[in-house]
Amino acid sequence: MKEKTEKLRTPLFTISKRTDFSFKRGLLIRAIMISASLLVALIISLIIIKKPVGQILSALFRGAFLMPDKLLLDTCLLLGFGIAVVPAFRMKYWNMGANGQVLVSALSSVVLMFYLGEWGSRSGLNNVLLILLMFASSIISSVIWAVIPAIFKAKFGTNETLFTLMMNYIAIALVSYINFVMTKGTKESVGIVNSLHHTGWFPTLFGNDYMFSIVIIVLMTLFVTFYMTKTKHGFEAIVCGDSIKTAKYVGMNTNKITIRTLILSGILTGIIGFLYASAINHTVTEATGGLGFTAVLLSWLSNFNPLVMALVCFFLAFLTNGTSKVSSQFRLGSNDLSNVIIGLIFFSILVSEFFIRYKIRFNKRIKRQEVSE
Amino acid sequence: MLVTFLAGAISMGVIYLYACLGETIIEKVGNLNLGIPGIMCLGALGGAIGINLYYAIFGEVTIGILIVFFGILFSMVFAGLGGLIYSFLTVSLQANQNVTGLALTTFGVGLMKFIGSNMNVSRFPQASLSFKNGINFGNPEGFLGTIYKGFCEIFLSHGILVYLSFALAVIIFIVVYKTRTGLYIRAIGESPQTADSQGIDVRGYKYICIIVGSGIAGLGGLYYVFDRSGGTTFVEAAIEAFGWMSVALVIFSMWKPFRGALGSILFGGLYILPQFLPISNTQLKIFAILPYVVTVIVLIFTSIFDRKDSQPPKSLGINYFREER
């Protein structure tokens, strides 16, 4: 230790916080970093796939735009997940449980669809009633799933990150158990429910199966944006997130705000779960809630800006659809190339955040000899 | 039956123990690494690559100790690289720790499944024999002999990675609580400002602890693939779930290695318990929630009875930026 203090050492560079933010600069840094990550992803896929670049890229683009409505739906679903976790995140409540919330709500809808399907098919009125019942049960179950960890967080300060993660796995186990029960222990999955008489299925819009879901999610996004920026509730959540001390000082009931915000989150994921069950998949499997983690990351890294989120979602949906084509065309055996790329993109955005927020100044090197003498 | 159960609990628990020990070291310097599941997957992937490399170099000749060495080395290197990414982003670039961890999990799990599903796995069951090799005990008779045999089966029938994990628990305890280095580490976790003002290299320690901790956590993935599951389930591995439970186990263990060792056996026991209960296949599905429910209960109880000696390191989850004093 002593030897070190005798020498005067200047660090190679000094880092300081930036006070000037330029939009153009930020965009440029992000663009460079994301392109770099895509390049790395391309190199990894070239090593594994061992095919010319042109073939891989053409498969990627063909796969992505093969079914435009699927691409749009995936974008919207991801956006829906992302927007559903925003209110909780604005108050720095790390809700990792979007997966579980969507799973239980889709599960409750599918169970109703399965057991009341015959009753619902008897008349048009019954069918409408069934859909309403499914909607209600989806919302309720999702809210329950979201609020349990919130209550413990508010009352005892229980770590919500791990609690909500465990709730995800409990939901997964429930889904596989109830699938087993519905098929009387014969199959892993119940399959598409009511595929004959379409009872409990949401009506199509403009002749497209997905259009209704897309419209609803766009409305959801608008609502959450309004809620967070224009209402008192949203403002309180943001204050709690920025400084819990300030919130308490000005007399906000932080526990109440936590629980209220998580009820909202539960309602939003409940809607998504209902859409999965009634309008999109008409079944429930363990993969139903799989978008939750990506949603958490993208909403954080888009700075909760709904427009940026929509763009990122489109890009990620493009990658997911495209890479799934790449995987099937080159017989890769697994569909996880998209996750590798998404991980790399998130890393690169994290790196670019640093260059946007901090300034690096290189110091002049002082020669060692001069100092030690 | 009881003997098989206890032996199974230990062998299952080791998966959690490695990850828990690794995460404990990382959290001791004040970084909450939610990338543990991804790091475990990277560890498993690294081990698989190392073992394939072994077979590429040595052909069909089986030298048990070298196989294990290749597995451990590459597993730690890959997992350590994951840790390097994490520490670079959070320590040097001040990125949010939760977000970085989650991104690392997405990346690690994806990379293992992507590369793993395009890999030659045919030799893994053979390689796993070298990992599983237990100590051969005699076959004594009589009442005492039965007890002796039971003892051996519970404690001595395991592969080398099991003993290594418990040895690591002891080593980590000694390093963290009985040496000067450990004191520095704990000081950084409690208050990096204070540590920095005392001339402790905060960033250096953080880097080393995160990388070493990640390397250790990666062994959990290696152990799961090549010992516990016998090299048969590589890509379908449920490593991600184990990773999250290990992070919970760190809280349960109150950041203490020995408690982590006991807790991991408990968690392991809970995981395999349903197989030992007289229940049908359908009921088995619902019993799968048991370990998660218990983890939740543990989380709740540790938060209700928060005692002074069971607190997380004070700066946990907060990045240290020197200019911000």
XYZ file of C-alpha atoms in Angstrom:
698
model
C 0.000 0.000 0.000
C 2.703 2.454 1.018
C 4.579 2.164 -2.236
C 1.494 3.108 -4.174
C 0.761 6.282 -2.276
C 4.240 7.600 -2.869
C 3.801 7.559 -6.605
C 1.480 10.096 -8.086
C -0.816 8.213 -10.386
C -3.261 9.815 -12.709
C -6.083 7.636 -13.905
C -6.221 7.051 -17.639
C -9.577 8.790 -17.920
C -12.107 10.539 -15.754
C -15.824 9.926 -15.934
C -18.322 12.597 -15.091
C -22.062 13.015 -15.447
C -23.244 14.789 -18.526
C -25.496 17.781 -18.166
C -26.107 18.371 -21.848
C -28.301 15.811 -23.543
C -28.562 15.994 -27.276
C -31.288 13.955 -28.921
C -29.286 13.451 -32.085
C -26.240 12.254 -30.212
C -28.321 9.788 -28.195
C -29.885 8.412 -31.328
C -26.510 8.061 -33.026
C -24.920 6.248 -30.069
C -27.880 3.866 -29.787
C -27.849 3.189 -33.514
C -24.130 2.405 -33.496
C -24.372 0.120 -30.476
C -27.424 -1.762 -31.734
C -25.789 -2.294 -35.126
C -22.698 -3.595 -33.342
C -24.810 -6.084 -31.370
C -26.581 -7.208 -34.530
C -23.202 -7.737 -36.151
C -22.083 -9.915 -33.238
C -25.353 -11.847 -33.476
C -24.790 -12.348 -37.185
C -21.271 -13.655 -36.571
C -22.525 -16.111 -33.936
C -25.240 -17.366 -36.281
C -22.742 -17.658 -39.137
C -20.497 -19.833 -36.968
C -23.361 -22.098 -35.925
C -25.361 -22.250 -39.156
C -22.403 -22.373 -41.569
C -24.355 -20.927 -44.517
C -23.763 -17.778 -46.606
C -24.907 -14.473 -45.133
C -27.324 -13.795 -47.982
C -29.239 -17.007 -47.364
C -29.574 -16.345 -43.642
C -30.701 -12.751 -44.107
C -33.193 -13.602 -46.814
C -34.674 -16.309 -44.579
C -34.850 -13.760 -41.765
C -36.771 -11.200 -43.808
C -39.008 -13.728 -45.501
C -39.862 -15.280 -42.145
C -40.663 -11.934 -40.597
C -42.957 -10.665 -43.337
C -44.482 -13.996 -44.299
C -47.602 -13.271 -42.241
C -47.921 -9.517 -41.720
C -50.866 -9.881 -39.354
C -48.893 -12.288 -37.175
C -46.039 -9.786 -37.083
C -48.451 -7.040 -36.081
C -50.064 -9.236 -33.449
C -46.708 -10.195 -31.925
C -45.711 -6.544 -31.852
C -48.925 -5.660 -30.075
C -48.726 -8.544 -27.600
C -45.213 -7.560 -26.633
C -46.344 -3.961 -26.358
C -49.276 -5.073 -24.213
C -46.979 -6.950 -21.832
C -44.615 -4.000 -21.767
C -47.321 -1.459 -21.106
C -48.820 -3.672 -18.385
C -45.606 -3.586 -16.373
C -45.046 0.166 -16.793
C -47.181 1.490 -13.892
C -45.447 -0.778 -11.371
C -42.006 0.033 -12.752
C -42.551 3.751 -12.592
C -42.709 3.273 -8.832
C -39.609 1.020 -8.902
C -41.645 -2.016 -7.943
C -39.839 -4.834 -9.724
C -42.768 -6.864 -10.917
C -41.348 -9.897 -12.719
C -44.697 -11.627 -12.491
C -46.320 -10.522 -15.747
C -45.773 -14.066 -17.061
C -47.611 -15.621 -14.140
C -50.406 -13.061 -14.189
C -51.121 -13.674 -17.859
C -50.896 -17.449 -17.345
C -53.460 -17.621 -14.548
C -55.861 -15.290 -16.306
C -55.642 -17.248 -19.558
C -55.989 -20.443 -17.528
C -59.169 -19.316 -15.803
C -60.691 -18.331 -19.149
C -59.763 -21.633 -20.744
C -61.206 -23.590 -17.826
C -64.522 -21.749 -18.150
C -64.471 -22.208 -21.917
C -63.811 -25.922 -21.473
C -66.435 -26.726 -18.836
C -69.173 -24.290 -19.912
C -68.584 -24.641 -23.641
C -71.610 -26.838 -24.229
C -73.880 -24.580 -22.186
C -72.584 -21.560 -24.061
C -73.217 -23.116 -27.455
C -76.968 -23.489 -26.777
C -77.833 -19.890 -27.598
C -76.215 -16.643 -28.644
C -77.058 -15.063 -25.291
C -75.348 -17.866 -23.401
C -72.251 -17.366 -25.523
C -72.121 -13.654 -24.751
C -72.624 -14.403 -21.062
C -69.820 -16.954 -21.185
C -67.442 -14.461 -22.786
C -68.306 -11.869 -20.151
C -67.803 -14.458 -17.413
C -64.426 -15.400 -18.885
C -63.418 -11.762 -19.038
C -64.365 -11.208 -15.399
C -62.597 -14.317 -14.166
C -59.476 -13.447 -16.159
C -59.283 -10.018 -14.594
C -59.963 -11.306 -11.086
C -57.423 -14.102 -11.174
C -54.753 -11.875 -12.664
C -55.386 -9.166 -10.077
C -55.118 -11.725 -7.277
C -51.789 -12.929 -8.700
C -50.461 -9.380 -8.909
C -51.718 -8.160 -5.566
C -50.517 -10.953 -3.261
C -46.826 -9.973 -3.557
C -47.791 -6.288 -3.438
C -49.567 -6.724 -0.120
C -46.552 -8.436 1.407
C -44.252 -5.812 -0.073
C -46.374 -3.057 1.440
C -46.836 -4.690 4.840
C -43.474 -6.363 5.465
C -41.161 -5.177 2.723
C -40.901 -8.687 1.275
C -38.588 -8.805 -1.754
C -41.027 -8.466 -4.644
C -38.583 -9.488 -7.374
C -38.189 -13.032 -6.076
C -41.767 -13.297 -4.826
C -43.193 -12.496 -8.261
C -40.688 -14.838 -9.925
C -41.874 -17.674 -7.692
C -45.492 -16.761 -8.513
C -44.580 -17.344 -12.174
C -43.411 -20.877 -11.469
C -46.449 -21.583 -9.313
C -48.612 -20.423 -12.229
C -46.706 -22.693 -14.627
C -47.218 -25.686 -12.340
C -50.921 -24.839 -12.028
C -51.281 -24.659 -15.799
C -49.682 -28.040 -16.333
C -51.744 -29.562 -13.493
C -55.068 -28.217 -14.732
C -54.286 -29.185 -18.317
C -53.755 -32.678 -16.928
C -57.053 -32.556 -15.042
C -59.031 -31.300 -18.050
C -57.735 -34.124 -20.223
C -58.265 -36.613 -17.352
C -54.567 -37.301 -17.148
C -54.164 -38.348 -20.749
C -52.424 -35.370 -22.327
C -50.039 -32.579 -21.430
C -52.203 -29.948 -23.100
C -55.924 -29.590 -23.563
C -55.454 -28.405 -27.152
C -57.659 -25.856 -28.878
C -60.873 -25.631 -26.878
C -64.283 -25.615 -28.603
C -62.719 -25.818 -32.046
C -66.058 -27.073 -33.462
C -68.632 -24.554 -32.297
C -66.261 -21.690 -31.364
C -68.059 -21.041 -28.091
C -66.323 -18.477 -25.950
C -64.269 -17.318 -28.919
C -64.054 -13.627 -29.457
C -65.697 -12.421 -32.696
C -63.432 -11.474 -35.570
C -63.033 -7.889 -36.720
C -62.671 -6.962 -40.415
C -62.535 -10.700 -41.052
C -59.255 -11.037 -39.231
C -58.845 -13.179 -36.108
C -56.228 -10.944 -34.569
C -57.637 -7.497 -35.312
C -59.741 -7.270 -32.157
C -56.785 -8.011 -29.915
C -54.666 -5.462 -31.738
C -57.280 -2.751 -31.302
C -57.736 -3.532 -27.618
C -54.010 -3.438 -26.934
C -53.626 -0.126 -28.738
C -56.442 1.268 -26.576
C -54.717 -0.158 -23.491
C -51.497 1.610 -24.448
C -53.293 4.917 -24.881
C -55.016 4.463 -21.530
C -51.798 3.720 -19.618
C -50.037 6.671 -21.250
C -52.914 8.908 -20.179
C -52.950 7.372 -16.685
C -49.245 7.868 -16.113
C -48.955 11.381 -17.511
C -52.299 13.063 -16.843
C -53.805 11.600 -13.677
C -53.030 12.097 -10.000
C -52.717 8.344 -9.449
C -50.036 8.033 -12.089
C -48.182 11.029 -10.770
C -48.184 9.587 -7.244
C -46.742 6.322 -8.536
C -43.919 8.211 -10.267
C -43.140 10.198 -7.128
C -42.962 6.962 -5.095
C -40.545 5.567 -7.643
C -38.304 8.605 -7.748
C -38.075 9.092 -4.017
C -40.036 7.131 -1.486
C -38.976 9.615 1.203
C -40.434 12.560 -0.691
C -43.657 10.647 -1.187
C -43.950 9.913 2.519
C -42.983 13.471 3.425
C -45.772 15.010 1.390
C -48.177 12.600 3.014
C -48.753 9.989 0.349
C -49.914 6.591 1.554
C -47.218 4.581 -0.208
C -48.687 1.204 0.740
C -52.010 2.132 -0.749
C -50.330 3.423 -3.902
C -48.320 0.194 -4.274
C -51.404 -1.985 -4.011
C -53.493 0.280 -6.237
C -50.848 0.334 -8.953
C -50.504 -3.435 -8.853
C -54.277 -3.848 -9.153
C -54.054 -1.816 -12.349
C -51.175 -3.975 -13.555
C -53.247 -7.056 -12.765
C -56.201 -5.727 -14.768
C -53.971 -5.029 -17.767
C -52.342 -8.477 -17.733
C -55.794 -9.946 -17.147
C -56.957 -8.409 -20.416
C -53.951 -9.879 -22.221
C -54.599 -13.302 -20.689
C -58.231 -13.101 -21.762
C -57.187 -12.184 -25.307
C -54.819 -15.149 -25.401
C -57.552 -17.540 -24.317
C -60.518 -16.106 -26.170
C -59.159 -14.434 -29.279
C -55.678 -15.728 -30.096
C -54.708 -19.215 -28.948
C -57.973 -20.627 -27.539
C -55.803 -22.752 -25.279
C -53.259 -22.340 -22.524
C -49.778 -23.806 -22.299
C -46.726 -23.038 -20.231
C -45.403 -20.875 -23.067
C -48.408 -18.542 -23.000
C -46.783 -16.024 -20.684
C -43.322 -16.241 -22.192
C -43.011 -12.605 -23.196
C -42.922 -11.222 -19.662
C -39.172 -10.869 -19.160
C -38.550 -9.284 -22.516
C -41.344 -6.871 -21.719
C -39.723 -5.905 -18.431
C -36.450 -5.143 -20.174
C -37.903 -3.296 -23.122
C -40.146 -1.051 -21.064
C -37.200 -0.094 -18.845
C -34.808 0.498 -21.700
C -37.339 2.508 -23.730
C -37.576 4.808 -20.754
C -41.321 4.002 -20.563
C -41.951 6.025 -23.693
C -44.865 4.274 -25.452
C -43.769 5.308 -28.936
C -40.231 4.035 -28.445
C -41.686 0.910 -26.884
C -43.870 0.315 -29.927
C -40.866 0.658 -32.216
C -38.727 -1.681 -30.107
C -41.592 -4.173 -29.935
C -41.925 -4.164 -33.692
C -38.201 -4.733 -34.068
C -38.199 -7.584 -31.542
C -41.271 -9.171 -33.115
C -39.537 -8.909 -36.475
C -36.482 -10.683 -35.045
C -38.521 -13.389 -33.303
C -40.579 -14.193 -36.385
C -37.564 -13.963 -38.665
C -35.273 -16.137 -36.571
C -37.956 -18.771 -36.160
C -37.923 -19.091 -39.953
C -34.122 -19.203 -39.903
C -34.260 -21.964 -37.284
C -36.745 -24.054 -39.206
C -35.098 -23.535 -42.595
C -31.621 -24.488 -41.411
C -32.906 -27.178 -39.008
C -31.425 -25.624 -35.901
C -33.438 -27.728 -33.474
C -34.127 -24.769 -31.226
C -35.837 -21.443 -31.604
C -33.567 -19.602 -29.213
C -31.504 -17.627 -31.665
C -33.925 -14.756 -31.090
C -33.218 -14.779 -27.346
C -29.475 -14.590 -27.973
C -29.968 -11.599 -30.265
C -32.404 -9.917 -27.891
C -29.934 -10.370 -25.033
C -27.150 -8.837 -27.115
C -29.346 -5.895 -28.113
C -30.206 -5.220 -24.487
C -26.513 -5.302 -23.548
C -25.719 -2.836 -26.289
C -28.499 -0.487 -25.186
C -27.173 -0.638 -21.623
C -23.718 0.291 -22.911
C -25.087 3.159 -24.993
C -27.009 4.484 -21.966
C -23.634 4.975 -20.325
C -22.195 6.969 -23.200
C -25.337 9.091 -23.309
C -25.383 9.874 -19.607
C -21.666 10.164 -18.876
C -18.753 12.030 -20.314
C -15.303 10.505 -20.615
C -12.283 12.736 -20.549
C -8.855 11.213 -21.198
C -6.100 12.543 -18.979
C -2.612 13.408 -20.096
C -0.150 10.759 -19.106
C 2.481 11.948 -16.647
C 5.699 10.064 -17.075
C 6.390 7.623 -14.283
C 10.013 8.657 -13.801
C 9.314 12.314 -13.188
C 6.907 11.409 -10.458
C 8.859 8.820 -8.568
C 11.853 11.048 -8.134
C -36.176 -45.133 1.597
C -35.086 -42.460 4.050
C -31.481 -43.073 3.062
C -32.295 -42.650 -0.638
C -34.278 -39.522 0.142
C -31.491 -37.883 2.135
C -28.864 -38.801 -0.424
C -31.125 -37.394 -3.132
C -31.713 -34.207 -1.158
C -27.980 -33.612 -0.890
C -27.300 -34.373 -4.520
C -30.192 -32.149 -5.639
C -29.246 -29.394 -3.226
C -25.761 -29.032 -4.647
C -27.234 -27.315 -7.731
C -28.641 -24.621 -5.482
C -25.557 -24.544 -3.300
C -23.130 -23.592 -6.074
C -25.378 -20.815 -7.330
C -26.112 -19.663 -3.800
C -22.422 -19.496 -2.869
C -21.570 -17.623 -6.043
C -24.396 -15.166 -5.573
C -23.449 -14.709 -1.916
C -19.972 -13.524 -2.889
C -21.450 -11.207 -5.511
C -23.985 -9.754 -3.109
C -21.322 -9.303 -0.448
C -19.738 -6.598 -2.624
C -23.121 -4.981 -3.066
C -24.252 -6.283 -6.457
C -27.567 -8.064 -6.821
C -27.029 -10.321 -9.807
C -30.312 -11.481 -11.311
C -28.316 -13.039 -14.122
C -27.609 -16.182 -12.080
C -29.926 -18.410 -14.166
C -28.182 -17.229 -17.314
C -24.769 -17.675 -15.744
C -25.645 -21.228 -14.708
C -26.696 -21.939 -18.275
C -23.425 -20.479 -19.540
C -21.623 -22.728 -17.051
C -23.442 -25.778 -18.353
C -22.712 -24.743 -21.925
C -19.042 -24.144 -21.143
C -18.751 -27.531 -19.474
C -20.344 -29.192 -22.486
C -17.955 -27.425 -24.850
C -15.001 -28.355 -22.645
C -15.981 -32.001 -22.582
C -16.481 -32.123 -26.329
C -13.057 -30.531 -26.646
C -11.629 -33.244 -24.410
C -13.030 -35.936 -26.660
C -11.721 -34.071 -29.694
C -8.208 -34.050 -28.225
C -8.006 -37.424 -26.504
C -10.398 -39.469 -28.595
C -12.174 -42.295 -26.841
C -9.656 -42.707 -24.027
C -11.405 -42.003 -20.741
C -9.275 -40.282 -18.169
C -11.859 -39.438 -15.522
C -9.937 -36.733 -13.760
C -9.122 -34.908 -16.994
C -12.737 -34.978 -18.129
C -13.806 -33.459 -14.833
C -10.999 -30.917 -15.076
C -11.985 -29.861 -18.597
C -15.610 -29.606 -17.518
C -14.876 -27.476 -14.473
C -12.350 -25.251 -16.250
C -14.505 -24.397 -19.236
C -17.627 -24.115 -17.139
C -15.966 -21.564 -14.871
C -14.460 -19.675 -17.806
C -17.785 -19.350 -19.617
C -19.701 -18.432 -16.486
C -16.909 -16.043 -15.538
C -17.254 -14.357 -18.919
C -20.941 -13.878 -18.154
C -19.869 -12.338 -14.866
C -17.401 -10.127 -16.718
C -20.181 -8.768 -18.932
C -22.310 -8.138 -15.874
C -19.559 -6.458 -13.888
C -18.408 -4.352 -16.817
C -21.946 -3.077 -17.320
C -22.806 -2.480 -13.678
C -19.448 -1.547 -12.145
C -17.792 0.392 -14.937
C -20.794 1.552 -16.931
C -23.217 2.143 -14.040
C -26.040 0.193 -15.656
C -29.078 -0.753 -13.587
C -28.283 -4.058 -11.871
C -31.716 -5.639 -12.178
C -32.001 -4.855 -15.863
C -28.469 -6.036 -16.604
C -29.103 -9.255 -14.703
C -32.311 -9.974 -16.575
C -30.647 -9.261 -19.908
C -27.853 -11.644 -18.948
C -30.427 -14.316 -18.079
C -32.179 -13.893 -21.431
C -28.841 -14.072 -23.200
C -27.386 -16.988 -21.223
C -30.457 -19.203 -21.383
C -30.865 -18.426 -25.066
C -27.226 -19.076 -25.889
C -27.188 -22.413 -24.083
C -30.327 -23.612 -25.812
C -29.247 -22.274 -29.200
C -25.729 -23.679 -29.228
C -26.645 -26.704 -27.131
C -29.331 -27.889 -29.511
C -26.807 -27.818 -32.360
C -24.145 -29.698 -30.465
C -23.037 -33.280 -30.450
C -24.354 -34.582 -27.126
C -23.824 -38.291 -27.733
C -20.822 -38.587 -25.425
C -22.286 -36.751 -22.457
C -23.793 -39.759 -20.668
C -20.392 -41.444 -20.897
C -18.643 -38.336 -19.602
C -21.090 -37.978 -16.767
C -19.868 -41.288 -15.325
C -16.574 -39.600 -14.502
C -18.434 -36.876 -12.648
C -20.676 -39.300 -10.814
C -17.935 -41.619 -9.594
C -18.492 -41.949 -5.873
C -16.242 -43.371 -3.227
C -16.415 -47.135 -3.119
C -17.309 -48.369 0.331
C -17.230 -51.943 1.543
C -20.174 -54.205 2.129
C -20.204 -54.901 5.869
C -22.932 -56.967 7.491
C -25.015 -56.788 10.658
C -26.811 -53.883 12.299
C -23.765 -51.635 12.532
C -22.984 -52.482 8.965
C -26.411 -51.238 7.859
C -25.871 -47.948 9.657
C -22.424 -47.655 8.153
C -23.786 -48.376 4.721
C -26.587 -45.854 5.173
C -24.089 -43.257 6.273
C -21.916 -43.941 3.273
C -24.836 -43.769 0.894
C -26.059 -40.463 2.258
C -22.724 -38.743 2.523
C -20.132 -40.614 0.503
C -21.909 -41.943 -2.552
C -21.685 -38.699 -4.515
C -19.523 -37.397 -7.303
C -16.586 -35.097 -6.823
C -18.551 -31.887 -7.507
C -20.689 -32.508 -4.425
C -17.682 -32.555 -2.102
C -16.195 -29.589 -3.910
C -19.342 -27.563 -3.261
C -19.277 -28.198 0.474
C -15.554 -27.531 0.593
C -16.221 -24.244 -1.181
C -18.799 -23.323 1.438
C -16.104 -23.720 4.111
C -13.478 -21.842 2.089
C -15.839 -18.972 1.322
C -16.830 -18.740 4.972
C -13.175 -18.512 6.019
C -12.262 -16.011 3.319
C -15.237 -13.742 3.883
C -15.336 -13.788 7.672
C -11.811 -14.583 8.839
C -9.410 -12.767 6.527
C -8.503 -9.185 5.746
C -9.652 -9.640 2.145
C -13.026 -10.728 3.486
C -13.174 -7.657 5.669
C -12.553 -5.459 2.635
C -15.223 -7.305 0.686
C -17.776 -6.848 3.429
C -16.788 -3.210 3.862
C -17.408 -2.576 0.168
C -20.824 -4.212 0.412
C -21.801 -2.141 3.420
C -20.429 1.207 2.300
C -18.314 1.546 -0.816
C -17.662 5.229 -0.037
C -16.041 4.364 3.280
C -14.069 1.531 1.757
C -12.849 3.787 -1.041
C -11.767 6.456 1.392
C -9.671 3.826 3.166
C -7.799 3.123 -0.055
C -9.549 -0.155 -0.874
C -9.790 -0.719 -4.615
C -13.589 -0.873 -4.759
C -13.912 -1.513 -8.460
C -11.151 -4.121 -8.497
C -12.722 -6.093 -5.655
C -16.140 -5.830 -7.237
C -14.821 -7.167 -10.535
C -12.965 -10.059 -8.916
C -15.824 -11.039 -6.629
C -18.434 -10.889 -9.380
C -16.318 -12.902 -11.814
C -15.271 -15.523 -9.253
C -18.807 -15.715 -7.886
C -20.187 -16.193 -11.369
C -17.629 -18.914 -12.066
C -18.758 -20.772 -8.955
C -22.426 -20.318 -9.825
C -21.710 -21.706 -13.282
C -20.557 -24.966 -11.700
C -24.162 -25.419 -10.577
C -25.192 -25.679 -14.209
C -22.320 -28.045 -14.966
C -23.220 -30.205 -11.987
C -26.873 -30.377 -12.962
C -26.194 -31.467 -16.515
C -23.290 -33.829 -15.966
C -23.913 -35.297 -12.545
C -27.490 -34.935 -11.386
C -29.135 -35.635 -14.739
C -26.431 -37.930 -16.071
C -25.675 -35.936 -19.212
C -29.057 -36.747 -20.729
C -30.975 -33.496 -20.349
C -28.867 -30.726 -21.702
C -31.102 -28.394 -23.633
C -34.404 -29.094 -21.916
C -32.739 -28.459 -18.605
C -34.763 -26.589 -16.016
C -31.703 -24.607 -15.003
C -33.498 -21.273 -15.160
C -35.921 -22.238 -12.386
C -33.057 -23.547 -10.247
C -31.265 -20.249 -10.722
C -34.152 -18.175 -9.422
C -34.583 -20.449 -6.438
C -30.893 -20.131 -5.656
C -31.215 -16.356 -5.604
C -34.045 -16.809 -3.121
C -31.875 -19.226 -1.165
C -29.297 -16.474 -0.695
C -31.912 -14.450 1.154
C -32.963 -17.519 3.124
C -29.334 -18.170 4.059
C -28.993 -14.559 5.226
C -25.790 -14.244 3.215
C -24.047 -16.937 5.269
C -22.345 -19.872 3.487
C -23.108 -22.546 6.108
C -26.747 -21.627 6.284
C -26.671 -21.757 2.488
C -25.365 -25.327 2.631
C -28.119 -26.420 5.021
C -30.750 -24.480 3.092
C -29.704 -26.033 -0.185
C -30.200 -29.535 1.240
C -33.616 -28.443 2.483
C -34.537 -27.017 -0.934
C -33.196 -30.155 -2.606
C -35.279 -32.315 -0.300
C -38.408 -30.327 -1.098
C -37.763 -30.661 -4.795
C -37.560 -34.439 -4.729
C -40.131 -34.969 -1.954
C -43.154 -35.557 -4.252
C -41.414 -38.552 -5.836
C -41.311 -40.210 -2.439
C -44.968 -39.604 -1.598
C -47.641 -42.189 -2.418
C -49.523 -40.030 -4.956
C -50.788 -40.355 -8.510
C -49.222 -38.782 -11.582
C -51.830 -36.023 -11.702
C -51.219 -35.115 -8.084
C -47.502 -35.120 -8.773
C -48.087 -32.174 -11.105
C -49.637 -30.070 -8.381
C -46.919 -30.996 -5.899
C -44.432 -29.413 -8.265
C -45.409 -26.056 -6.783
C -44.067 -27.147 -3.377
C -40.511 -25.738 -3.617
C -41.769 -22.421 -4.956
C -44.435 -22.074 -2.290
C -41.888 -22.846 0.401
C -39.511 -20.268 -1.109
C -42.285 -17.693 -0.940
C -43.004 -18.578 2.684
C -39.297 -18.302 3.457
C -39.158 -14.884 1.809
C -42.148 -13.697 3.790
C -40.819 -14.975 7.095
C -37.350 -13.511 6.613
C -38.956 -10.162 5.841
C -41.296 -10.292 8.840
C -38.613 -11.188 11.348
C -35.903 -8.940 10.080
C -33.198 -9.127 12.695
C -30.051 -7.134 12.783
C -27.761 -10.005 11.827
C -29.902 -11.105 8.918
C -29.780 -7.942 6.862
C -28.499 -7.741 3.301
C -25.310 -5.756 2.627
C -26.343 -2.126 2.881
C -25.326 -1.018 -0.602
C -26.935 -4.039 -2.281
C -28.392 -3.109 -5.642
C -26.903 0.393 -5.688
C -24.042 1.134 -8.054
C -21.046 2.988 -6.723
C -20.090 6.122 -8.626
C -17.124 7.903 -7.183
C -18.047 11.435 -8.230
C -21.365 11.101 -6.449
C -20.081 11.316 -2.894
